[in-house]
Short mmCIF file of C-alpha atoms in Angstrom, two decimals:
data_model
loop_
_atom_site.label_atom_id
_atom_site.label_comp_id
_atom_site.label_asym_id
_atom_site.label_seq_id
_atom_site.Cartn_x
_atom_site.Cartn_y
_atom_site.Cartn_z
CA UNK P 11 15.86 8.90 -41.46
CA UNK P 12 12.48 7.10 -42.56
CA UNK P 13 12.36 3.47 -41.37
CA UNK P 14 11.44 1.20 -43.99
CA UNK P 15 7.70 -0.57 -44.47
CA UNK P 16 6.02 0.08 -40.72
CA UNK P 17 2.99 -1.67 -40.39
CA UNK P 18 0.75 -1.58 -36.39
CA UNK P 19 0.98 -5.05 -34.82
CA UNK P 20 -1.25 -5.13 -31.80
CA UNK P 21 0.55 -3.05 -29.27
CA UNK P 22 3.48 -2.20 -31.21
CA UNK P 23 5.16 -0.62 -34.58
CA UNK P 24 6.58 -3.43 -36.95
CA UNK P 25 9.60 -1.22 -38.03
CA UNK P 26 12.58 -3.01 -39.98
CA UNK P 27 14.99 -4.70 -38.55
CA UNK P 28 17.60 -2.24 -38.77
CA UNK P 29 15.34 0.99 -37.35
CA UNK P 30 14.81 -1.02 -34.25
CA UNK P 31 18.55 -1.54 -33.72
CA UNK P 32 19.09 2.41 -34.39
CA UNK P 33 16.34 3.07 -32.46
CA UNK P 34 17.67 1.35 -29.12
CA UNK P 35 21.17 2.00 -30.03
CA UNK P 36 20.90 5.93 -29.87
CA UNK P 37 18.19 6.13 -26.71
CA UNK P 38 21.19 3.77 -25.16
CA UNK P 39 23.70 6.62 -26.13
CA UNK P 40 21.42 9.08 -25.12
CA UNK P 41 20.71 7.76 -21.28
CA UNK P 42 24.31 7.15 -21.41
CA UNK P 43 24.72 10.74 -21.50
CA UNK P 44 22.32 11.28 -19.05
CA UNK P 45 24.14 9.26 -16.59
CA UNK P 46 27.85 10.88 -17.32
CA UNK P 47 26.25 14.16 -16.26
CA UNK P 48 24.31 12.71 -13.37
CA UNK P 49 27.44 10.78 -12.32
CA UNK P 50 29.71 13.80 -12.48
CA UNK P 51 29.14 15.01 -9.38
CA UNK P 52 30.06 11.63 -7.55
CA UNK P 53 33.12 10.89 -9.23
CA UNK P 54 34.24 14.32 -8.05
CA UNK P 55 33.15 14.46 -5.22
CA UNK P 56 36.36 14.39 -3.51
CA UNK P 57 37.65 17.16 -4.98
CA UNK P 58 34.51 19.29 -4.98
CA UNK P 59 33.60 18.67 -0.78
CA UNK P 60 36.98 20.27 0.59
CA UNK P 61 36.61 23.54 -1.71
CA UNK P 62 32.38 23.61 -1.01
CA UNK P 63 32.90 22.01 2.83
CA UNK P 64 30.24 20.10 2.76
CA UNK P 65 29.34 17.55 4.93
CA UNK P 66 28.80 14.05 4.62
CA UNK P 67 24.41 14.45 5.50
CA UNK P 68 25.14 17.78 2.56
CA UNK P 69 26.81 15.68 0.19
CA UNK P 70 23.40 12.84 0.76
CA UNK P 71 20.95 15.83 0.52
CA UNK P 72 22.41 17.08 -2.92
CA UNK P 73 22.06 13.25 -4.28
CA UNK P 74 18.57 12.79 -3.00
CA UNK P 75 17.63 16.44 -4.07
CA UNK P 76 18.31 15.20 -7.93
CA UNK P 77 16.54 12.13 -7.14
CA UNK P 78 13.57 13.97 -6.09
CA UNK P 79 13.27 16.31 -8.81
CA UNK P 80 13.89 13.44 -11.52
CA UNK P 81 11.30 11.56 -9.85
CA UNK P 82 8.60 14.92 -10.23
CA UNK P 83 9.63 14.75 -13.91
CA UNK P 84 9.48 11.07 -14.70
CA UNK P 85 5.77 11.07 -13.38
CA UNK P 86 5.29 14.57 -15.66
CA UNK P 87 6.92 13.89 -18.69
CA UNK P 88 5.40 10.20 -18.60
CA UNK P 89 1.46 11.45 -18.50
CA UNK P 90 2.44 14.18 -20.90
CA UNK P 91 3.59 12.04 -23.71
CA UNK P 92 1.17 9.42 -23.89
CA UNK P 93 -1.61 12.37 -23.69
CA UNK P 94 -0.13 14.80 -26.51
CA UNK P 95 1.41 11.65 -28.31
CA UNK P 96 4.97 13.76 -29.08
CA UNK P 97 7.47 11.99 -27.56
CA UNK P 98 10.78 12.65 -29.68
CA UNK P 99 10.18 16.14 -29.18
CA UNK P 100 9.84 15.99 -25.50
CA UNK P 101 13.07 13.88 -25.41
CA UNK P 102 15.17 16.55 -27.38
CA UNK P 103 14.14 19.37 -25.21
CA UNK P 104 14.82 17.43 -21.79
CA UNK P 105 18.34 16.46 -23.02
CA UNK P 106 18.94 19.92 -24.30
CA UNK P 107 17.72 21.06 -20.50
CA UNK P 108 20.21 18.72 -18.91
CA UNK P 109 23.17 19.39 -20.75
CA UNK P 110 22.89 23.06 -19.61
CA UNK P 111 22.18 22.43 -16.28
CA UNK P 112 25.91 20.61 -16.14
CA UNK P 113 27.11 23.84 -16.93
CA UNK P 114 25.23 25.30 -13.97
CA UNK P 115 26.74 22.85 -11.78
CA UNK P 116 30.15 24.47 -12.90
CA UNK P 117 29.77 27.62 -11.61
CA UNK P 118 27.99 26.34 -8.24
CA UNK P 119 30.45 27.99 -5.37
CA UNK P 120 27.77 26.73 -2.09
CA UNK P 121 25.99 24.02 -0.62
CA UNK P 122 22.51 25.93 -1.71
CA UNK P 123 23.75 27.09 -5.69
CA UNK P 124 24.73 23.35 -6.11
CA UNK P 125 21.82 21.81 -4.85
CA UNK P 126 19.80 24.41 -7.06
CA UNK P 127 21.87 23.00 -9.85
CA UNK P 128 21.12 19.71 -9.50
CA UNK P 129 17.56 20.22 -8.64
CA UNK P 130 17.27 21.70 -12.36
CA UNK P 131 19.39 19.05 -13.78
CA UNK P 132 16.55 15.86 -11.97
CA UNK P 133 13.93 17.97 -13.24
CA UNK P 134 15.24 17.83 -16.90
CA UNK P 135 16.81 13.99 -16.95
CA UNK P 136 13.85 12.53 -15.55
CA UNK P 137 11.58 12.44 -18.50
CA UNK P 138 14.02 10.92 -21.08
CA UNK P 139 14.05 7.15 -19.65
CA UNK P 140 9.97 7.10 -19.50
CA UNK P 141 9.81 8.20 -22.72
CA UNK P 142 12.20 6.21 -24.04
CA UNK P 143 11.07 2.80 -22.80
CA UNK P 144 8.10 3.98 -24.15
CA UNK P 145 9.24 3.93 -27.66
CA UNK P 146 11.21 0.70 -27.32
CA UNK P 147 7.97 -1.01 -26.33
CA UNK P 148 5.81 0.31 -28.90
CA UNK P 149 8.57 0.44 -31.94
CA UNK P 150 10.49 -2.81 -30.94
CA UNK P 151 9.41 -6.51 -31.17
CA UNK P 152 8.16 -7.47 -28.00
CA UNK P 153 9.91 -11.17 -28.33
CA UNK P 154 13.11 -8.98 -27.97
CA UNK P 155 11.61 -6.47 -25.80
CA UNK P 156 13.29 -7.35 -22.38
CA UNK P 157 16.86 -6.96 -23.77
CA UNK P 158 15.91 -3.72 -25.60
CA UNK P 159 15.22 -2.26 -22.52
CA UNK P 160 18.26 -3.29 -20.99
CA UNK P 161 20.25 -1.86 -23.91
CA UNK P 162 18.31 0.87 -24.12
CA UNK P 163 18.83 1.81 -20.07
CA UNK P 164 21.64 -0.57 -19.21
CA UNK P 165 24.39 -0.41 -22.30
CA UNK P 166 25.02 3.60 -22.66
CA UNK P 167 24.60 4.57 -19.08
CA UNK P 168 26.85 1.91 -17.57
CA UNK P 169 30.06 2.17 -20.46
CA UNK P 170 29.69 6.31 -20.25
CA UNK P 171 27.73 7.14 -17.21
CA UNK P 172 29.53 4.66 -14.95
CA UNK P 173 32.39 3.71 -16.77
CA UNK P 174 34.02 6.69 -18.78
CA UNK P 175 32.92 9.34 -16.01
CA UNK P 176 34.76 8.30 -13.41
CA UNK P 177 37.77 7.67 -15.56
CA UNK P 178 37.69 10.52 -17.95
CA UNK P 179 36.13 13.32 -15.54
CA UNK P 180 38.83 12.66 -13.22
CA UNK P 181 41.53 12.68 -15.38
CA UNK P 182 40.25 15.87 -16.84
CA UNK P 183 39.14 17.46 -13.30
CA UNK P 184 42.88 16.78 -12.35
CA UNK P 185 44.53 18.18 -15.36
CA UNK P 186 42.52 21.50 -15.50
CA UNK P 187 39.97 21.96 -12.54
CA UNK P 188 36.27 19.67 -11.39
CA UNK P 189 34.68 22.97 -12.74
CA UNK P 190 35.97 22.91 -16.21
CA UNK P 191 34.86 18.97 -15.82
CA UNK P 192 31.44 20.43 -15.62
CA UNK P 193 31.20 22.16 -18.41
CA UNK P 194 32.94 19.08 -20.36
CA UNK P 195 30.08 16.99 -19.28
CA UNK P 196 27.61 19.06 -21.07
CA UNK P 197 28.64 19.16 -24.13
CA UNK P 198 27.66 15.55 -25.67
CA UNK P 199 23.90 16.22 -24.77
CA UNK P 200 24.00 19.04 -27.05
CA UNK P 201 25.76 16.25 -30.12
CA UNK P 202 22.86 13.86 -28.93
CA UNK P 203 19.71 15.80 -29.35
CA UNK P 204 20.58 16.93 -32.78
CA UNK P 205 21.20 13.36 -33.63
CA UNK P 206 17.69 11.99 -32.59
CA UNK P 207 16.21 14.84 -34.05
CA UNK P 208 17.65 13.99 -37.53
CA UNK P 209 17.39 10.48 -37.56
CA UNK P 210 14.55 9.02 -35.40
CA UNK P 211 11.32 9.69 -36.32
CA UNK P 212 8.00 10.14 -33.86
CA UNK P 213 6.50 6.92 -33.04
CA UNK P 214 3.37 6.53 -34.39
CA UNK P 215 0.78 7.41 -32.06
CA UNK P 216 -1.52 3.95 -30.85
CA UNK P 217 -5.50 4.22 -31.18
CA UNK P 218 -6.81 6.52 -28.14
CA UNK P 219 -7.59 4.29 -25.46
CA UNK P 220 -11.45 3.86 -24.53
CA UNK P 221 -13.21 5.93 -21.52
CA UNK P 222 -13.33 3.18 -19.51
CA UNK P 223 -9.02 2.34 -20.08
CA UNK P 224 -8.61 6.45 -19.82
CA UNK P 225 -9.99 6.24 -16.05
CA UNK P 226 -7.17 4.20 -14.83
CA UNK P 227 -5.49 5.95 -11.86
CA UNK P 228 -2.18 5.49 -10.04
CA UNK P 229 -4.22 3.88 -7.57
CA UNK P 230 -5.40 1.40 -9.63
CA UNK P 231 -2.55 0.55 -11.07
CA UNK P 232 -0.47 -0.07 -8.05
CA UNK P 233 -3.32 -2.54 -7.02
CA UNK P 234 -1.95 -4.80 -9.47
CA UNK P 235 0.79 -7.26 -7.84
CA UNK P 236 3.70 -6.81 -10.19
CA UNK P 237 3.25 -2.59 -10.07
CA UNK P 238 3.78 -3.02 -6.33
CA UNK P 239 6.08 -5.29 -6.20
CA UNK P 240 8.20 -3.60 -8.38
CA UNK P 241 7.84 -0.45 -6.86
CA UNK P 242 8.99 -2.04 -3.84
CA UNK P 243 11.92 -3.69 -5.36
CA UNK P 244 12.60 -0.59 -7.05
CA UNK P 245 13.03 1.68 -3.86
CA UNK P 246 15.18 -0.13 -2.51
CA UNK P 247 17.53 -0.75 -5.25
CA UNK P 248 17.40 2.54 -6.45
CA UNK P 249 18.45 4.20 -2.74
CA UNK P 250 21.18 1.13 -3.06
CA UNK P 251 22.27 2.62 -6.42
CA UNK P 252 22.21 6.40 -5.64
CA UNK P 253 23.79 5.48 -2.08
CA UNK P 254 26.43 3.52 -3.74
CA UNK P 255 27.62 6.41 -5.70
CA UNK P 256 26.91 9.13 -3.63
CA UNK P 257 29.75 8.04 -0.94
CA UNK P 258 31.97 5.03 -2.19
CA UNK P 259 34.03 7.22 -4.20
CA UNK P 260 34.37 9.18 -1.15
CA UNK P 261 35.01 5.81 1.00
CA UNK P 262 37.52 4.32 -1.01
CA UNK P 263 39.72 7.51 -0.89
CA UNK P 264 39.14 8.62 2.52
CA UNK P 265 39.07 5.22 4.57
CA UNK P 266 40.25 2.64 2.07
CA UNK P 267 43.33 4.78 1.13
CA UNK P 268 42.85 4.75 -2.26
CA UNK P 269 44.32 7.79 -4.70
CA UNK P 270 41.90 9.08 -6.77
CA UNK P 271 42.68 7.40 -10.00
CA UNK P 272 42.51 4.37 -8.88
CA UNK P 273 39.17 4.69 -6.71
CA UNK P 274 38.32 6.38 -10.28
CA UNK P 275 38.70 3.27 -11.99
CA UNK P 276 37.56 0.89 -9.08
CA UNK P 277 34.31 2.83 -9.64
CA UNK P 278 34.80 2.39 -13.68
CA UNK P 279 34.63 -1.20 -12.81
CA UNK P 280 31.14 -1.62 -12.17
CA UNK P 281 30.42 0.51 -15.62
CA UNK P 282 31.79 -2.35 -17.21
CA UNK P 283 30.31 -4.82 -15.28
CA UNK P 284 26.92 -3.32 -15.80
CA UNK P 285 27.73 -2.85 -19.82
CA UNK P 286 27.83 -6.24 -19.39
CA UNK P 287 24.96 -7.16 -17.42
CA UNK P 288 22.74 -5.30 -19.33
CA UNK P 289 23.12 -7.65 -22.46
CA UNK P 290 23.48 -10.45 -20.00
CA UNK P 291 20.84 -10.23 -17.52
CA UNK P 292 17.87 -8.82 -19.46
CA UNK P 293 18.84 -11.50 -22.13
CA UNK P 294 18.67 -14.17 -19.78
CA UNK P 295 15.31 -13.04 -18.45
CA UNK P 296 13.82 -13.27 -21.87
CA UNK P 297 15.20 -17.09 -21.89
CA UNK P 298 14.13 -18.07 -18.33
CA UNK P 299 11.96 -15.16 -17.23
CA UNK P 300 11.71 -12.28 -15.17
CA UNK P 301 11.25 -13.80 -11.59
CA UNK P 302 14.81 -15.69 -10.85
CA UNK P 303 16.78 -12.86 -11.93
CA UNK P 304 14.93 -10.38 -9.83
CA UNK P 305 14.86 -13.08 -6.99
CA UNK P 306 19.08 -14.31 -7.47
CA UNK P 307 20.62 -10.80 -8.27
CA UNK P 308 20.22 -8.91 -5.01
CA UNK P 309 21.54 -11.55 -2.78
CA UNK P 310 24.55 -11.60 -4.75
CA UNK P 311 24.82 -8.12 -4.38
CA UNK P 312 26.26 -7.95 -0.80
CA UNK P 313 29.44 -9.26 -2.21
CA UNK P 314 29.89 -5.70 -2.89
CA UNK P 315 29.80 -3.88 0.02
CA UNK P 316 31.55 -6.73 2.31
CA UNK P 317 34.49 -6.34 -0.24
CA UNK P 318 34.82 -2.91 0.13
CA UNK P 319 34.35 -3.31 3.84
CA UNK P 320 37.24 -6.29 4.45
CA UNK P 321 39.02 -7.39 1.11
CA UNK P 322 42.59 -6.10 2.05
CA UNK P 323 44.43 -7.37 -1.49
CA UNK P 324 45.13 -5.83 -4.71
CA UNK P 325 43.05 -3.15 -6.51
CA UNK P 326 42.17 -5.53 -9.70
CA UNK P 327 40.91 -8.34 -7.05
CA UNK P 328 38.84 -5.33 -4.90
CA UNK P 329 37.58 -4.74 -8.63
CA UNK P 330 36.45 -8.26 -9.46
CA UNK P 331 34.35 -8.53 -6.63
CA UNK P 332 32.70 -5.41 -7.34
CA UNK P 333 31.93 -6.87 -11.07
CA UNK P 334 31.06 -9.90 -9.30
CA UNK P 335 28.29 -8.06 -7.30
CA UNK P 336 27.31 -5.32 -9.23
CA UNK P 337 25.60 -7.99 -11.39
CA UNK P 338 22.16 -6.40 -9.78
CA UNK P 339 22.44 -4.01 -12.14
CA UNK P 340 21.25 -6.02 -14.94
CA UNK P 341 17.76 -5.91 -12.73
CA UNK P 342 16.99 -2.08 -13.09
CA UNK P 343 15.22 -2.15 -17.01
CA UNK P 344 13.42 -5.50 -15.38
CA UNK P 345 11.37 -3.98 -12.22
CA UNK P 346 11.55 -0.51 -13.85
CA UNK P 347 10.18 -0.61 -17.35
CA UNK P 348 10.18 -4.75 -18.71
CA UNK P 349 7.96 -5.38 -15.94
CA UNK P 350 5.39 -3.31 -15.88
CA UNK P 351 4.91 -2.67 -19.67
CA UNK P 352 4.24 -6.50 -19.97
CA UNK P 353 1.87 -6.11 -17.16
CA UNK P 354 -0.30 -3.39 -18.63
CA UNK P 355 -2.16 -2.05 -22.09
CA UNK P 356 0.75 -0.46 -24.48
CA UNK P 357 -1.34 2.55 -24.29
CA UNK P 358 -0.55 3.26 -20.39
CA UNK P 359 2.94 2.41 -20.80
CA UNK P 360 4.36 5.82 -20.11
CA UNK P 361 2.18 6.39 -17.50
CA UNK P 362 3.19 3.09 -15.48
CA UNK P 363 6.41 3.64 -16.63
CA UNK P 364 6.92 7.01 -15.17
CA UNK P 365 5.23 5.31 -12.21
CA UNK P 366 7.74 2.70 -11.69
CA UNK P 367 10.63 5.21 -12.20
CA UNK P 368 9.56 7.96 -10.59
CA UNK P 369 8.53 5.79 -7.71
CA UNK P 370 11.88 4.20 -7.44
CA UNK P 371 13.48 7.72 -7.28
CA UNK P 372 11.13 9.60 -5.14
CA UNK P 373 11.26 7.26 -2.55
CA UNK P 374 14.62 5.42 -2.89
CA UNK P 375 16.95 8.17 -4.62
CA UNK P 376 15.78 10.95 -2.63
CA UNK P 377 15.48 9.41 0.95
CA UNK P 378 18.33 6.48 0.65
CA UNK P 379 21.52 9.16 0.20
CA UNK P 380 20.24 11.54 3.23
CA UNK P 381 19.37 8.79 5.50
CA UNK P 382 22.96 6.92 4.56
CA UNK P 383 24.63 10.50 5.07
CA UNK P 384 23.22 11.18 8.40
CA UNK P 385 23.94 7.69 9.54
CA UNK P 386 27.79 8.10 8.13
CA UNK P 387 27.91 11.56 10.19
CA UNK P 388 26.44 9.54 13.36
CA UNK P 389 28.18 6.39 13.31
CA UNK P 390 31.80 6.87 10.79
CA UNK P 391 31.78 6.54 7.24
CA UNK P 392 31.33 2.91 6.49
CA UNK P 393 27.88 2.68 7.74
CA UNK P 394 26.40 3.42 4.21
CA UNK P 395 27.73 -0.35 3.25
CA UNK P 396 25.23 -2.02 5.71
CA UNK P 397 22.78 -0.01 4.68
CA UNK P 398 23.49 -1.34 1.38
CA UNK P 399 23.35 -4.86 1.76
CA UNK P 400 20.16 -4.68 4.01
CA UNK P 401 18.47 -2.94 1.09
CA UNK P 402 19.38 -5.78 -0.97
CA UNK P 403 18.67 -8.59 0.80
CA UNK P 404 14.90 -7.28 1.68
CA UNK P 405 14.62 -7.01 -1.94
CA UNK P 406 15.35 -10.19 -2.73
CA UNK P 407 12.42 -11.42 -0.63
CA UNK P 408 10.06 -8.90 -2.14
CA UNK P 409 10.56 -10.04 -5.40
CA UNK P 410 9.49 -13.82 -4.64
CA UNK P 411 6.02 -12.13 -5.02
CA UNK P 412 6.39 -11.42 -8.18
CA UNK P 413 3.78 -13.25 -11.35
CA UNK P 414 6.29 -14.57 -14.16
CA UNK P 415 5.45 -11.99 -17.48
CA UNK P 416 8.48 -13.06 -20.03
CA UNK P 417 6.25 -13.69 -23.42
CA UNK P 418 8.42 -16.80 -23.60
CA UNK P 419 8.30 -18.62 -20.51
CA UNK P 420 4.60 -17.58 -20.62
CA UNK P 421 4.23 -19.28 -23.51
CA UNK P 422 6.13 -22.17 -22.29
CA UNK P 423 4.13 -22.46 -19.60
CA UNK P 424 0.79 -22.36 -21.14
CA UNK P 425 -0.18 -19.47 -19.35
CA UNK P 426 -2.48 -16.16 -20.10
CA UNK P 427 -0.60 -13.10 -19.93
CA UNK P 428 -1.91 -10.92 -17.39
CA UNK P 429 -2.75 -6.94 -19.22
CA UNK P 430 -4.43 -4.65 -16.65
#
């Protein structure tokens, strides 16, 4: 599929109208497949640690191990598109790469063969959100850039990767084994690749940046206050994220009492909450910018953990406050790829954006599940949950540093937007 009468505008691709919303609509499937597979492994977790015996510091290492290898890629991926220009391509292949490596994670029977699964599975997913954000912000208005990004990130990997996985794969695990729940997982990527293939085309390459834009380094870039900043906020909310899955399925059955299915669907709750948010929050950033949201969300995010800690009433109440909480999530596109592509030239945007992610994951996915593990195994199994809500209230600090960079409240303002 051809989009109709594409003109360059500046730093982006005027496409129609209707590309744009196919555009964002099927990178939003396609990260929501992403996150089913990544999220597979949580949701079953408490089936998969009694046959595996692993412990709870095991069970942190595996988590952080994807993290780390998704972070490698997301830097990798990110340099290599915006240098050979070929970024659909690059997406089909990593989302090919992951689906098989949910098969792998089928046929793990150890601690080491499913970390080595995993590990392949990071290395593949981590490329497909840098490039993708990367198209969004050079094929996609940038007056509606903010809430692309959260659709494109937020909408399909909240409704399948945190919503349907829990629910479906545990269903499914239950009726006919968590390994055959594996190999179900992998399957959509397959569907998905040979969509975008067929109907997205390649973005149209920008004009090569001058030597003097070329010899920007990581370095450099983090010098500028909203790359840190972010980065900042992003490691911590990203170890709060990864932490957050990694054990409260495991809490909820194991301490809280919960049966599976419904831990399944307390979990499913904050899919939908995040479906939600990500239409929500990224919206309401465009309207009233970038800075409150990143500043308000995190607070509120304790609710979360101090629910799941004390709130002794019905199920559908325990879910409401997660909803209630897990309105944070709404933040992730924001400090992760909104952000920083508003901060710097269109033509560095997968760079920064691999940056940002693979920042957030290196340092906050890979060291935040471990750390929370190893603290569980020292001090019982609810000590992830303060973890958690110190993460997010430090964040919430951080981000009062942050320069306003919503094109509207810029312009509302009367201010220059700041492009490194």
């Amino acid at each position: 599929m051809q989009p109709s009468a594409t003109t360059q505008t500046g730093n982006w691709v005027n496409n129609s109208a209707g590309y744009q919303v196919l555009l964002v609509f099927l990178l939003s499937l396609n990260f929501g497949i992403v996150f089913f597979d990544r999220q597979a492994l949580n949701v079953l977790m408490p089936s998969v640690q009694p046959e595996l015996g692993l412990t709870q510091t095991q069970i942190g290492i595996i988590a952080g191990g994807l993290s780390f290898s998704w972070a490698i890629a997301a830097f990798f991926y990110g340099r290599l598109s915006d240098s050979i220009g070929k970024r659909k391509i690059l997406l089909v292949l990593a989302t090919l790469a992951f689906s098989f490596c949910s098969f792998l994670t089928g046929l793990a029977s150890s601690f080491a063969l499913l970390l080595g699964a995993r590990l392949l599975m990071g290395a593949a997913e981590g490329g497909v959100m840098p490039i993708s954000h990367a198209m969004v912000a050079s094929e996609v208005d940038p007056k509606r850039r903010g809430l692309a990004q959260g659709v494109a990130q937020n909408m399909g990997s909240n409704l399948l990767g945190s919503f349907a996985a829990p629910v479906v794969l545990v269903a499914f695990a239950h009726a006919f084994g968590w390994r055959e729940a594996f190999f179900l997982a992998g399957i959509p990527g397959i569907i998905s690749a040979i969509i975008i293939w067929f109907m997205l085309k390649e973005p149209v390459p920008l004009p090569k940046p001058v030597e003097a834009e070329k010899s920007m380094t990581i370095p450099e870039a983090i010098k500028v206050r909203n790359m840190w900043v972010c980065v900042v906020v992003g490691v911590l909310m990203v170890g709060h994220f990864v932490t957050t899955w990694a054990f409260m399925p495991l809490f909820l059955v194991q301490e809280r009492g919960f049966d599976e299915t419904t831990a399944s669907w307390l979990m499913g709750s904050l899919g939908i909450a995040a479906f939600v948010y990500s239409f929500a929050v990224s919206g309401l950033s465009d309207l009233i910018g970038r800075k409150p949201v990143m500043v308000v969300l995190p607070f509120l995010s304790v609710l979360g953990p101090l629910g799941a800690l004390y709130f002794d009433g019905p199920a559908y109440l325990m879910a409401g406050i997660f909803v209630v909480g897990w309105a944070v999530n709404g933040i992730f596109p924001i400090f992760m790829a909104t952000i920083p592509s508003e901060s710097f030239d269109a033509r560095h945007h997968a760079t920064v954006l691999g940056l940002a992610m693979g920042s957030c994951e290196i340092l906050g996915g890979v060291f935040g599940p471990p750390i929370a593990g190893a603290l569980n195994d020292a001090f019982g199994n609810s000590t992830f949950l303060w973890m958690l809500m110190v993460l997010a209230v430090i964040s919430g600090f951080v981000a009062m540093a942050l320069k306003e960079t919503a094109p509207a409240v810029v312009a509302r303002r009367g201010l220059a937007p700041a492009v490194a």
